[in-house]
């Protein structure tokens, strides 16, 4: 998701709410008070780590900030029994072991503590040597590195220019020296990217090679916190769950789920890092006026707006297929406004919803043949998604579940509506 870094700069403006709890009343967003550190002064953080809910915590001299905006508080007021300066912290990614998956590990001198749900786990603090044998004391930084991004579920421990790559399952350590990287005072994995923080700056690096691309360092105050006079501020647009209305939703072949509302999209499958909305044009630069319907098929994503359909190849980036956009009529044989569209996994049929009717189009057959259509038990549908667990049809702030397209087509009464929640899409309850 290269595109996300390029757009980090905008996330404050578009953050729906997850990472930014209601602390707007703070006059100074840097969040200081007598004797408290102000992160807008340009401080160096001791540690940064997200928690199990995707909230990012910034540690400095016994104080902590629990989001991108808002004031600091004593760390002991948030993480019970945590006081004093910390050296490093990371969130454990250990899907094989629910006992410590998503716990925050905090390092102080030769000790490590494990926190979950803001509470210190039993048996902690422990010696670092007991819990992570071979990892040095007085660390500079630590960051999780899940399998897929590192070879195995790992933790990167930083001390000076040395990086100790710790395999969580085998406890094996691989040593690397990244002399080209600044010494990291803290490190963060956020939305699949890796950031080394030094001074008030940060540098993005590759978690395996340490490679740095692009123009770094950058000033963290422009990206990772809300500071007055650091541009990009604006007020966050917190959407109430009761007001939410999706334009479209889809899961692509890489397993990434996107919702589209107005000019923004939010990726749902990276919810461990909070839910953040970005402008649609950052991902699909030709799609400038929002979308009416979106579906995914054979490593491509189809975005429909008005009478146009944009087809993008699904890769790390989205690339517009040559010759597009085309008209919906030309591409799919469909006329008129499309409200929602979805393809079920490993099927070739796109189900197109227009008003209270659903038409089927076989995407493997040209010329396209549009089925006559069936009446649906609902009208005013905004979006539809088909997955292994059946179909979800979204209308306003609710969705309806059906086991299959056939059941949707055959049912004469709408099933029980389910509320769209904050946990699903990051709106505000
Ligand atoms: C988290 O802690 C709070 C307060 O100690 C408790 O009420 C709640 O049940 C805990 N939640 C979980 C998921 O353990
Ligand atoms: C931060 O980065 C800028 C360049 O973007 C550099 O001029 C400045 O010296 C750096 N400051 C610190 C404290 O690292
Ligand atoms: C850096 O850029 C090169 C060339 O574009 C690319 O092959 C490499 O994957 C990039 N590395 C990172 C860490 O983004």
GROMACS .gro file of C-alpha atoms and ligand atoms in nm:
model
  471
    1UNK     CA    1   0.000   0.000   0.000
    2UNK     CA    2   0.251   0.248  -0.118
    3UNK     CA    3  -0.027   0.492  -0.181
    4UNK     CA    4  -0.099   0.520   0.186
    5UNK     CA    5   0.235   0.669   0.277
    6UNK     CA    6   0.206   0.934   0.016
    7UNK     CA    7  -0.116   1.029   0.176
    8UNK     CA    8  -0.020   1.006   0.537
    9UNK     CA    9  -0.017   1.379   0.530
   10UNK     CA   10  -0.388   1.393   0.485
   11UNK     CA   11  -0.499   1.140   0.733
   12UNK     CA   12  -0.555   1.389   1.011
   13UNK     CA   13  -0.808   1.570   0.807
   14UNK     CA   14  -0.988   1.258   0.709
   15UNK     CA   15  -0.947   1.045   1.018
   16UNK     CA   16  -1.296   0.926   1.085
   17UNK     CA   17  -1.252   0.879   1.455
   18UNK     CA   18  -1.090   0.556   1.557
   19UNK     CA   19  -0.749   0.690   1.628
   20UNK     CA   20  -0.869   1.022   1.752
   21UNK     CA   21  -1.080   1.000   2.062
   22UNK     CA   22  -1.291   1.286   2.180
   23UNK     CA   23  -1.040   1.522   2.324
   24UNK     CA   24  -1.115   1.810   2.099
   25UNK     CA   25  -1.176   2.042   2.387
   26UNK     CA   26  -0.804   2.067   2.450
   27UNK     CA   27  -0.710   2.416   2.349
   28UNK     CA   28  -0.354   2.325   2.274
   29UNK     CA   29  -0.357   2.007   2.076
   30UNK     CA   30   0.002   1.941   2.160
   31UNK     CA   31  -0.140   1.857   2.493
   32UNK     CA   32   0.075   2.005   2.759
   33UNK     CA   33   0.028   2.160   3.095
   34UNK     CA   34   0.268   2.281   3.359
   35UNK     CA   35   0.565   2.047   3.355
   36UNK     CA   36   0.421   1.824   3.086
   37UNK     CA   37   0.600   1.771   2.759
   38UNK     CA   38   0.444   1.930   2.450
   39UNK     CA   39   0.492   1.716   2.144
   40UNK     CA   40   0.444   2.012   1.915
   41UNK     CA   41   0.768   2.159   2.054
   42UNK     CA   42   0.954   1.902   1.850
   43UNK     CA   43   1.042   1.637   2.102
   44UNK     CA   44   1.196   1.297   2.053
   45UNK     CA   45   0.966   1.016   2.163
   46UNK     CA   46   1.105   0.736   2.378
   47UNK     CA   47   0.872   0.479   2.225
   48UNK     CA   48   0.566   0.453   2.002
   49UNK     CA   49   0.334   0.154   1.980
   50UNK     CA   50  -0.025   0.081   1.887
   51UNK     CA   51  -0.246  -0.123   2.119
   52UNK     CA   52  -0.494  -0.402   2.056
   53UNK     CA   53  -0.757  -0.151   1.946
   54UNK     CA   54  -0.529   0.023   1.696
   55UNK     CA   55  -0.480   0.327   1.917
   56UNK     CA   56  -0.125   0.458   1.881
   57UNK     CA   57   0.056   0.547   2.205
   58UNK     CA   58   0.350   0.788   2.220
   59UNK     CA   59   0.577   0.768   2.524
   60UNK     CA   60   0.797   1.045   2.660
   61UNK     CA   61   0.956   1.078   3.006
   62UNK     CA   62   0.679   0.907   3.201
   63UNK     CA   63   0.405   1.074   2.995
   64UNK     CA   64   0.193   0.929   2.723
   65UNK     CA   65  -0.029   1.051   2.440
   66UNK     CA   66  -0.296   0.804   2.336
   67UNK     CA   67  -0.378   0.925   1.991
   68UNK     CA   68  -0.277   1.151   1.708
   69UNK     CA   69  -0.426   1.444   1.889
   70UNK     CA   70  -0.501   1.544   2.243
   71UNK     CA   71  -0.304   1.611   2.559
   72UNK     CA   72  -0.052   1.393   2.736
   73UNK     CA   73  -0.113   1.225   3.067
   74UNK     CA   74   0.102   1.043   3.318
   75UNK     CA   75   0.161   0.698   3.173
   76UNK     CA   76   0.057   0.542   3.503
   77UNK     CA   77  -0.287   0.696   3.461
   78UNK     CA   78  -0.330   0.498   3.143
   79UNK     CA   79  -0.126   0.180   3.173
   80UNK     CA   80  -0.172   0.070   3.530
   81UNK     CA   81   0.159   0.041   3.717
   82UNK     CA   82   0.365   0.195   3.438
   83UNK     CA   83   0.578   0.482   3.557
   84UNK     CA   84   0.902   0.643   3.455
   85UNK     CA   85   1.076   0.667   3.127
   86UNK     CA   86   1.054   0.375   2.885
   87UNK     CA   87   1.322   0.274   2.636
   88UNK     CA   88   1.110   0.100   2.376
   89UNK     CA   89   0.768  -0.053   2.320
   90UNK     CA   90   0.603  -0.268   2.058
   91UNK     CA   91   0.279  -0.454   2.000
   92UNK     CA   92   0.319  -0.829   1.978
   93UNK     CA   93   0.203  -0.985   1.654
   94UNK     CA   94   0.175  -1.354   1.736
   95UNK     CA   95  -0.135  -1.493   1.574
   96UNK     CA   96  -0.026  -1.843   1.678
   97UNK     CA   97  -0.051  -1.755   2.045
   98UNK     CA   98  -0.365  -1.578   2.165
   99UNK     CA   99  -0.203  -1.550   2.510
  100UNK     CA  100   0.021  -1.267   2.402
  101UNK     CA  101  -0.107  -1.161   2.058
  102UNK     CA  102  -0.170  -0.784   2.050
  103UNK     CA  103  -0.014  -0.728   2.393
  104UNK     CA  104   0.205  -0.421   2.431
  105UNK     CA  105   0.557  -0.494   2.556
  106UNK     CA  106   0.729  -0.206   2.729
  107UNK     CA  107   1.105  -0.203   2.795
  108UNK     CA  108   1.278  -0.019   3.078
  109UNK     CA  109   1.647  -0.089   3.143
  110UNK     CA  110   1.679  -0.466   3.181
  111UNK     CA  111   1.306  -0.521   3.241
  112UNK     CA  112   1.009  -0.585   3.016
  113UNK     CA  113   0.640  -0.552   3.102
  114UNK     CA  114   0.343  -0.686   2.909
  115UNK     CA  115   0.018  -0.492   2.899
  116UNK     CA  116  -0.321  -0.581   2.764
  117UNK     CA  117  -0.638  -0.380   2.804
  118UNK     CA  118  -0.428  -0.123   2.993
  119UNK     CA  119  -0.341  -0.376   3.265
  120UNK     CA  120  -0.007  -0.529   3.353
  121UNK     CA  121  -0.011  -0.901   3.285
  122UNK     CA  122   0.063  -1.138   3.569
  123UNK     CA  123   0.428  -1.225   3.623
  124UNK     CA  124   0.559  -0.892   3.484
  125UNK     CA  125   0.789  -0.707   3.485
  126UNK     CA  126   1.038  -0.976   3.390
  127UNK     CA  127   1.403  -0.964   3.295
  128UNK     CA  128   1.452  -0.905   2.923
  129UNK     CA  129   1.684  -1.207   2.920
  130UNK     CA  130   1.407  -1.425   3.057
  131UNK     CA  131   1.150  -1.320   2.800
  132UNK     CA  132   1.368  -1.233   2.498
  133UNK     CA  133   1.699  -1.415   2.551
  134UNK     CA  134   1.987  -1.250   2.367
  135UNK     CA  135   1.820  -0.910   2.332
  136UNK     CA  136   2.028  -0.632   2.490
  137UNK     CA  137   1.920  -0.414   2.782
  138UNK     CA  138   1.868  -0.038   2.749
  139UNK     CA  139   1.714  -0.068   2.404
  140UNK     CA  140   1.652   0.228   2.174
  141UNK     CA  141   1.344   0.103   1.990
  142UNK     CA  142   1.137  -0.202   1.901
  143UNK     CA  143   0.872  -0.277   1.642
  144UNK     CA  144   0.657  -0.574   1.541
  145UNK     CA  145   0.709  -0.730   1.198
  146UNK     CA  146   0.444  -0.984   1.103
  147UNK     CA  147   0.507  -1.277   0.872
  148UNK     CA  148   0.462  -1.164   0.515
  149UNK     CA  149   0.648  -0.841   0.582
  150UNK     CA  150   0.932  -1.022   0.764
  151UNK     CA  151   1.008  -1.391   0.692
  152UNK     CA  152   0.835  -1.501   1.012
  153UNK     CA  153   0.644  -1.326   1.290
  154UNK     CA  154   0.930  -1.120   1.430
  155UNK     CA  155   1.028  -0.823   1.639
  156UNK     CA  156   1.295  -0.576   1.532
  157UNK     CA  157   1.494  -0.453   1.833
  158UNK     CA  158   1.712  -0.146   1.778
  159UNK     CA  159   2.018  -0.046   1.972
  160UNK     CA  160   2.247   0.205   1.807
  161UNK     CA  161   2.276   0.103   1.444
  162UNK     CA  162   2.232  -0.263   1.531
  163UNK     CA  163   1.905  -0.438   1.462
  164UNK     CA  164   1.826  -0.767   1.635
  165UNK     CA  165   1.565  -0.951   1.433
  166UNK     CA  166   1.393  -1.177   1.681
  167UNK     CA  167   1.189  -1.474   1.558
  168UNK     CA  168   0.898  -1.502   1.800
  169UNK     CA  169   0.838  -1.875   1.754
  170UNK     CA  170   1.198  -2.003   1.759
  171UNK     CA  171   1.357  -1.717   1.959
  172UNK     CA  172   1.637  -1.715   1.700
  173UNK     CA  173   1.810  -1.380   1.653
  174UNK     CA  174   1.957  -1.244   1.333
  175UNK     CA  175   2.186  -0.942   1.365
  176UNK     CA  176   2.195  -0.663   1.113
  177UNK     CA  177   2.367  -0.327   1.110
  178UNK     CA  178   2.191  -0.048   0.928
  179UNK     CA  179   2.450   0.226   0.944
  180UNK     CA  180   2.270   0.428   0.676
  181UNK     CA  181   1.965   0.464   0.901
  182UNK     CA  182   1.962   0.723   1.180
  183UNK     CA  183   1.968   0.576   1.531
  184UNK     CA  184   1.599   0.514   1.602
  185UNK     CA  185   1.473   0.644   1.937
  186UNK     CA  186   1.141   0.475   1.862
  187UNK     CA  187   0.994   0.273   1.579
  188UNK     CA  188   0.640   0.218   1.458
  189UNK     CA  189   0.467  -0.012   1.214
  190UNK     CA  190   0.162   0.167   1.082
  191UNK     CA  191  -0.057   0.055   0.794
  192UNK     CA  192   0.207  -0.196   0.679
  193UNK     CA  193   0.486   0.061   0.673
  194UNK     CA  194   0.783   0.097   0.905
  195UNK     CA  195   0.899   0.422   1.056
  196UNK     CA  196   1.213   0.506   1.253
  197UNK     CA  197   1.174   0.816   1.471
  198UNK     CA  198   1.479   1.026   1.555
  199UNK     CA  199   1.464   1.373   1.704
  200UNK     CA  200   1.137   1.517   1.587
  201UNK     CA  201   1.188   1.356   1.248
  202UNK     CA  202   1.114   1.016   1.106
  203UNK     CA  203   1.248   0.800   0.826
  204UNK     CA  204   1.058   0.520   0.657
  205UNK     CA  205   1.254   0.200   0.606
  206UNK     CA  206   1.207  -0.147   0.467
  207UNK     CA  207   1.176  -0.397   0.755
  208UNK     CA  208   1.394  -0.662   0.589
  209UNK     CA  209   1.658  -0.468   0.396
  210UNK     CA  210   1.651  -0.145   0.595
  211UNK     CA  211   1.635   0.032   0.260
  212UNK     CA  212   1.517   0.392   0.262
  213UNK     CA  213   1.340   0.530  -0.045
  214UNK     CA  214   1.212   0.877  -0.102
  215UNK     CA  215   1.292   1.200   0.074
  216UNK     CA  216   1.365   1.151   0.442
  217UNK     CA  217   1.380   1.257   0.716
  218UNK     CA  218   1.043   1.423   0.745
  219UNK     CA  219   0.910   1.617   1.042
  220UNK     CA  220   0.679   1.395   1.249
  221UNK     CA  221   0.464   1.692   1.345
  222UNK     CA  222   0.335   1.711   0.990
  223UNK     CA  223   0.227   1.350   0.987
  224UNK     CA  224   0.191   1.171   1.318
  225UNK     CA  225   0.023   1.427   1.537
  226UNK     CA  226  -0.199   1.727   1.516
  227UNK     CA  227   0.000   2.041   1.582
  228UNK     CA  228  -0.116   2.396   1.528
  229UNK     CA  229   0.090   2.573   1.261
  230UNK     CA  230   0.191   2.247   1.105
  231UNK     CA  231  -0.053   2.264   0.819
  232UNK     CA  232  -0.289   1.987   0.731
  233UNK     CA  233  -0.477   2.048   1.052
  234UNK     CA  234  -0.838   2.105   0.973
  235UNK     CA  235  -1.106   1.953   1.182
  236UNK     CA  236  -1.166   1.588   1.175
  237UNK     CA  237  -1.482   1.481   1.011
  238UNK     CA  238  -1.627   1.241   1.262
  239UNK     CA  239  -1.914   1.062   1.097
  240UNK     CA  240  -2.181   0.937   1.331
  241UNK     CA  241  -2.263   0.571   1.278
  242UNK     CA  242  -2.631   0.661   1.267
  243UNK     CA  243  -2.559   0.902   0.977
  244UNK     CA  244  -2.325   0.682   0.780
  245UNK     CA  245  -2.408   0.597   0.423
  246UNK     CA  246  -2.174   0.391   0.210
  247UNK     CA  247  -2.147   0.444  -0.161
  248UNK     CA  248  -1.972   0.115  -0.223
  249UNK     CA  249  -1.778  -0.168  -0.064
  250UNK     CA  250  -1.554  -0.437  -0.209
  251UNK     CA  251  -1.290  -0.691  -0.118
  252UNK     CA  252  -1.018  -0.731  -0.379
  253UNK     CA  253  -0.831  -1.051  -0.466
  254UNK     CA  254  -0.550  -0.953  -0.231
  255UNK     CA  255  -0.802  -0.962   0.054
  256UNK     CA  256  -0.812  -0.585   0.101
  257UNK     CA  257  -1.156  -0.452   0.190
  258UNK     CA  258  -1.245  -0.095   0.101
  259UNK     CA  259  -1.548   0.114   0.178
  260UNK     CA  260  -1.623   0.427  -0.020
  261UNK     CA  261  -1.816   0.724   0.117
  262UNK     CA  262  -1.828   1.053  -0.069
  263UNK     CA  263  -1.476   1.158  -0.172
  264UNK     CA  264  -1.301   0.913   0.062
  265UNK     CA  265  -1.224   0.548   0.104
  266UNK     CA  266  -1.129   0.354   0.415
  267UNK     CA  267  -0.952   0.024   0.420
  268UNK     CA  268  -1.111  -0.212   0.671
  269UNK     CA  269  -0.871  -0.506   0.678
  270UNK     CA  270  -0.594  -0.301   0.840
  271UNK     CA  271  -0.818  -0.218   1.137
  272UNK     CA  272  -0.543  -0.321   1.380
  273UNK     CA  273  -0.395   0.021   1.309
  274UNK     CA  274  -0.722   0.207   1.341
  275UNK     CA  275  -0.950   0.303   1.056
  276UNK     CA  276  -0.848   0.598   0.845
  277UNK     CA  277  -1.018   0.756   0.549
  278UNK     CA  278  -0.819   0.877   0.250
  279UNK     CA  279  -0.925   1.063  -0.064
  280UNK     CA  280  -1.030   0.819  -0.337
  281UNK     CA  281  -0.805   0.999  -0.585
  282UNK     CA  282  -0.503   0.890  -0.384
  283UNK     CA  283  -0.571   0.531  -0.474
  284UNK     CA  284  -0.749   0.572  -0.806
  285UNK     CA  285  -0.637   0.902  -0.939
  286UNK     CA  286  -0.876   0.924  -1.233
  287UNK     CA  287  -1.182   0.874  -1.011
  288UNK     CA  288  -1.237   1.232  -0.901
  289UNK     CA  289  -1.608   1.249  -0.829
  290UNK     CA  290  -1.669   0.960  -0.591
  291UNK     CA  291  -1.827   0.628  -0.686
  292UNK     CA  292  -2.173   0.476  -0.717
  293UNK     CA  293  -2.070   0.110  -0.707
  294UNK     CA  294  -1.748  -0.091  -0.691
  295UNK     CA  295  -1.675  -0.460  -0.740
  296UNK     CA  296  -1.370  -0.683  -0.776
  297UNK     CA  297  -1.312  -0.957  -1.030
  298UNK     CA  298  -1.001  -1.149  -1.142
  299UNK     CA  299  -0.739  -0.917  -0.990
  300UNK     CA  300  -0.921  -0.612  -1.112
  301UNK     CA  301  -1.134  -0.356  -0.939
  302UNK     CA  302  -1.426  -0.192  -1.123
  303UNK     CA  303  -1.534   0.151  -1.008
  304UNK     CA  304  -1.862   0.283  -1.145
  305UNK     CA  305  -1.957   0.650  -1.142
  306UNK     CA  306  -2.248   0.779  -1.346
  307UNK     CA  307  -2.236   0.609  -1.683
  308UNK     CA  308  -1.861   0.545  -1.665
  309UNK     CA  309  -1.671   0.240  -1.544
  310UNK     CA  310  -1.302   0.255  -1.449
  311UNK     CA  311  -1.118  -0.076  -1.437
  312UNK     CA  312  -0.792  -0.095  -1.242
  313UNK     CA  313  -0.543  -0.378  -1.214
  314UNK     CA  314  -0.507  -0.477  -0.850
  315UNK     CA  315  -0.144  -0.483  -0.749
  316UNK     CA  316   0.053  -0.293  -0.487
  317UNK     CA  317  -0.074   0.010  -0.675
  318UNK     CA  318  -0.386   0.035  -0.882
  319UNK     CA  319  -0.324   0.098  -1.250
  320UNK     CA  320  -0.601   0.203  -1.483
  321UNK     CA  321  -0.644  -0.049  -1.762
  322UNK     CA  322  -0.577   0.107  -2.100
  323UNK     CA  323  -0.885   0.227  -2.283
  324UNK     CA  324  -1.080   0.305  -1.966
  325UNK     CA  325  -1.303   0.460  -1.850
  326UNK     CA  326  -1.568   0.322  -2.082
  327UNK     CA  327  -1.940   0.353  -2.055
  328UNK     CA  328  -2.122   0.110  -1.830
  329UNK     CA  329  -2.337   0.022  -2.132
  330UNK     CA  330  -2.033  -0.070  -2.339
  331UNK     CA  331  -1.855  -0.263  -2.064
  332UNK     CA  332  -2.144  -0.437  -1.891
  333UNK     CA  333  -2.443  -0.391  -2.120
  334UNK     CA  334  -2.622  -0.207  -1.839
  335UNK     CA  335  -2.814   0.114  -1.884
  336UNK     CA  336  -2.914   0.359  -1.615
  337UNK     CA  337  -2.780   0.439  -1.270
  338UNK     CA  338  -2.606   0.158  -1.083
  339UNK     CA  339  -2.669   0.160  -0.707
  340UNK     CA  340  -2.456  -0.136  -0.604
  341UNK     CA  341  -2.263  -0.423  -0.757
  342UNK     CA  342  -2.085  -0.731  -0.627
  343UNK     CA  343  -1.922  -1.052  -0.744
  344UNK     CA  344  -1.908  -1.356  -0.516
  345UNK     CA  345  -1.567  -1.521  -0.464
  346UNK     CA  346  -1.460  -1.738  -0.758
  347UNK     CA  347  -1.772  -1.659  -0.958
  348UNK     CA  348  -1.798  -1.486  -1.295
  349UNK     CA  349  -2.132  -1.315  -1.242
  350UNK     CA  350  -2.162  -0.955  -1.138
  351UNK     CA  351  -2.488  -0.879  -0.961
  352UNK     CA  352  -2.596  -0.527  -1.043
  353UNK     CA  353  -2.854  -0.354  -0.826
  354UNK     CA  354  -3.062  -0.075  -0.978
  355UNK     CA  355  -3.345   0.049  -0.762
  356UNK     CA  356  -3.528  -0.256  -0.632
  357UNK     CA  357  -3.410  -0.487  -0.911
  358UNK     CA  358  -3.103  -0.704  -0.948
  359UNK     CA  359  -2.957  -0.795  -1.286
  360UNK     CA  360  -2.685  -1.051  -1.350
  361UNK     CA  361  -2.408  -1.014  -1.607
  362UNK     CA  362  -2.166  -1.295  -1.692
  363UNK     CA  363  -1.822  -1.132  -1.703
  364UNK     CA  364  -1.668  -1.430  -1.882
  365UNK     CA  365  -1.900  -1.394  -2.182
  366UNK     CA  366  -1.879  -1.136  -2.461
  367UNK     CA  367  -2.090  -0.981  -2.587
  368UNK     CA  368  -2.243  -0.921  -2.246
  369UNK     CA  369  -2.582  -1.063  -2.176
  370UNK     CA  370  -2.783  -0.892  -1.905
  371UNK     CA  371  -3.039  -1.107  -1.724
  372UNK     CA  372  -3.391  -0.980  -1.715
  373UNK     CA  373  -3.360  -0.905  -1.347
  374UNK     CA  374  -3.544  -0.999  -1.034
  375UNK     CA  375  -3.730  -0.775  -0.791
  376UNK     CA  376  -3.562  -0.737  -0.453
  377UNK     CA  377  -3.724  -0.716  -0.111
  378UNK     CA  378  -3.546  -0.384  -0.049
  379UNK     CA  379  -3.501  -0.058  -0.234
  380UNK     CA  380  -3.268   0.233  -0.170
  381UNK     CA  381  -2.968   0.001  -0.154
  382UNK     CA  382  -2.629   0.174  -0.128
  383UNK     CA  383  -2.376  -0.107  -0.153
  384UNK     CA  384  -2.333  -0.482  -0.156
  385UNK     CA  385  -2.054  -0.723  -0.063
  386UNK     CA  386  -2.031  -1.096  -0.120
  387UNK     CA  387  -1.783  -1.305   0.075
  388UNK     CA  388  -1.737  -1.655   0.207
  389UNK     CA  389  -1.991  -1.577   0.479
  390UNK     CA  390  -2.264  -1.466   0.238
  391UNK     CA  391  -2.393  -1.131   0.122
  392UNK     CA  392  -2.425  -0.803   0.302
  393UNK     CA  393  -2.655  -0.542   0.154
  394UNK     CA  394  -2.600  -0.191   0.292
  395UNK     CA  395  -2.870   0.067   0.319
  396UNK     CA  396  -2.811   0.383   0.521
  397UNK     CA  397  -2.675   0.299   0.863
  398UNK     CA  398  -2.783  -0.066   0.847
  399UNK     CA  399  -2.702  -0.378   0.655
  400UNK     CA  400  -2.890  -0.698   0.577
  401UNK     CA  401  -2.741  -1.044   0.551
  402UNK     CA  402  -2.829  -1.306   0.294
  403UNK     CA  403  -2.673  -1.649   0.248
  404UNK     CA  404  -2.640  -1.622  -0.131
  405UNK     CA  405  -2.745  -1.415  -0.435
  406UNK     CA  406  -3.018  -1.670  -0.502
  407UNK     CA  407  -3.164  -1.629  -0.155
  408UNK     CA  408  -3.148  -1.252  -0.195
  409UNK     CA  409  -3.329  -1.280  -0.528
  410UNK     CA  410  -3.594  -1.517  -0.395
  411UNK     CA  411  -3.670  -1.358  -0.060
  412UNK     CA  412  -3.980  -1.147  -0.042
  413UNK     CA  413  -3.921  -0.996   0.298
  414UNK     CA  414  -3.616  -0.811   0.423
  415UNK     CA  415  -3.428  -0.986   0.701
  416UNK     CA  416  -3.356  -0.818   1.031
  417UNK     CA  417  -3.145  -0.500   0.979
  418UNK     CA  418  -2.809  -0.493   1.155
  419UNK     CA  419  -2.657  -0.161   1.264
  420UNK     CA  420  -2.327  -0.053   1.111
  421UNK     CA  421  -2.093  -0.010   1.407
  422UNK     CA  422  -1.786   0.185   1.491
  423UNK     CA  423  -1.587  -0.139   1.504
  424UNK     CA  424  -1.688  -0.218   1.144
  425UNK     CA  425  -1.615   0.107   0.968
  426UNK     CA  426  -1.472   0.353   1.219
  427UNK     CA  427  -1.772   0.580   1.248
  428UNK     CA  428  -1.862   0.733   1.583
  429UNK     CA  429  -2.119   0.553   1.798
  430LIG     C1  430  -1.067  -0.443   3.030
  430LIG     O1  431  -1.054  -0.384   3.157
  430LIG     C2  432  -1.175  -0.330   3.208
  430LIG     C3  433  -1.144  -0.256   3.337
  430LIG     O2  434  -1.045  -0.318   3.411
  430LIG     C4  435  -1.274  -0.443   3.227
  430LIG     O3  436  -1.397  -0.392   3.274
  430LIG     C5  437  -1.297  -0.511   3.092
  430LIG     O4  438  -1.382  -0.621   3.106
  430LIG     C6  439  -1.164  -0.556   3.033
  430LIG     N1  440  -1.186  -0.605   2.897
  430LIG     C7  441  -1.132  -0.716   2.852
  430LIG     C8  442  -1.162  -0.748   2.709
  430LIG     O5  443  -1.062  -0.789   2.921
  431LIG     C1  444   1.497   1.693   1.066
  431LIG     O1  445   1.503   1.684   0.925
  431LIG     C2  446   1.537   1.802   0.859
  431LIG     C3  447   1.532   1.776   0.711
  431LIG     O2  448   1.403   1.737   0.674
  431LIG     C4  449   1.675   1.847   0.900
  431LIG     O3  450   1.706   1.969   0.840
  431LIG     C5  451   1.680   1.861   1.053
  431LIG     O4  452   1.811   1.890   1.094
  431LIG     C6  453   1.631   1.734   1.120
  431LIG     N1  454   1.623   1.759   1.263
  431LIG     C7  455   1.649   1.666   1.353
  431LIG     C8  456   1.637   1.712   1.495
  431LIG     O5  457   1.680   1.552   1.324
  432LIG     C1  458   1.264   0.141  -0.335
  432LIG     O1  459   1.253   0.170  -0.472
  432LIG     C2  460   1.293   0.063  -0.556
  432LIG     C3  461   1.290   0.113  -0.699
  432LIG     O2  462   1.171   0.180  -0.727
  432LIG     C4  463   1.200  -0.056  -0.533
  432LIG     O3  464   1.239  -0.165  -0.613
  432LIG     C5  465   1.206  -0.096  -0.386
  432LIG     O4  466   1.114  -0.199  -0.361
  432LIG     C6  467   1.173   0.023  -0.299
  432LIG     N1  468   1.191  -0.012  -0.162
  432LIG     C7  469   1.107   0.025  -0.066
  432LIG     C8  470   1.150  -0.008   0.073
  432LIG     O5  471   1.003   0.083  -0.086
   0.00000   0.00000   0.00000
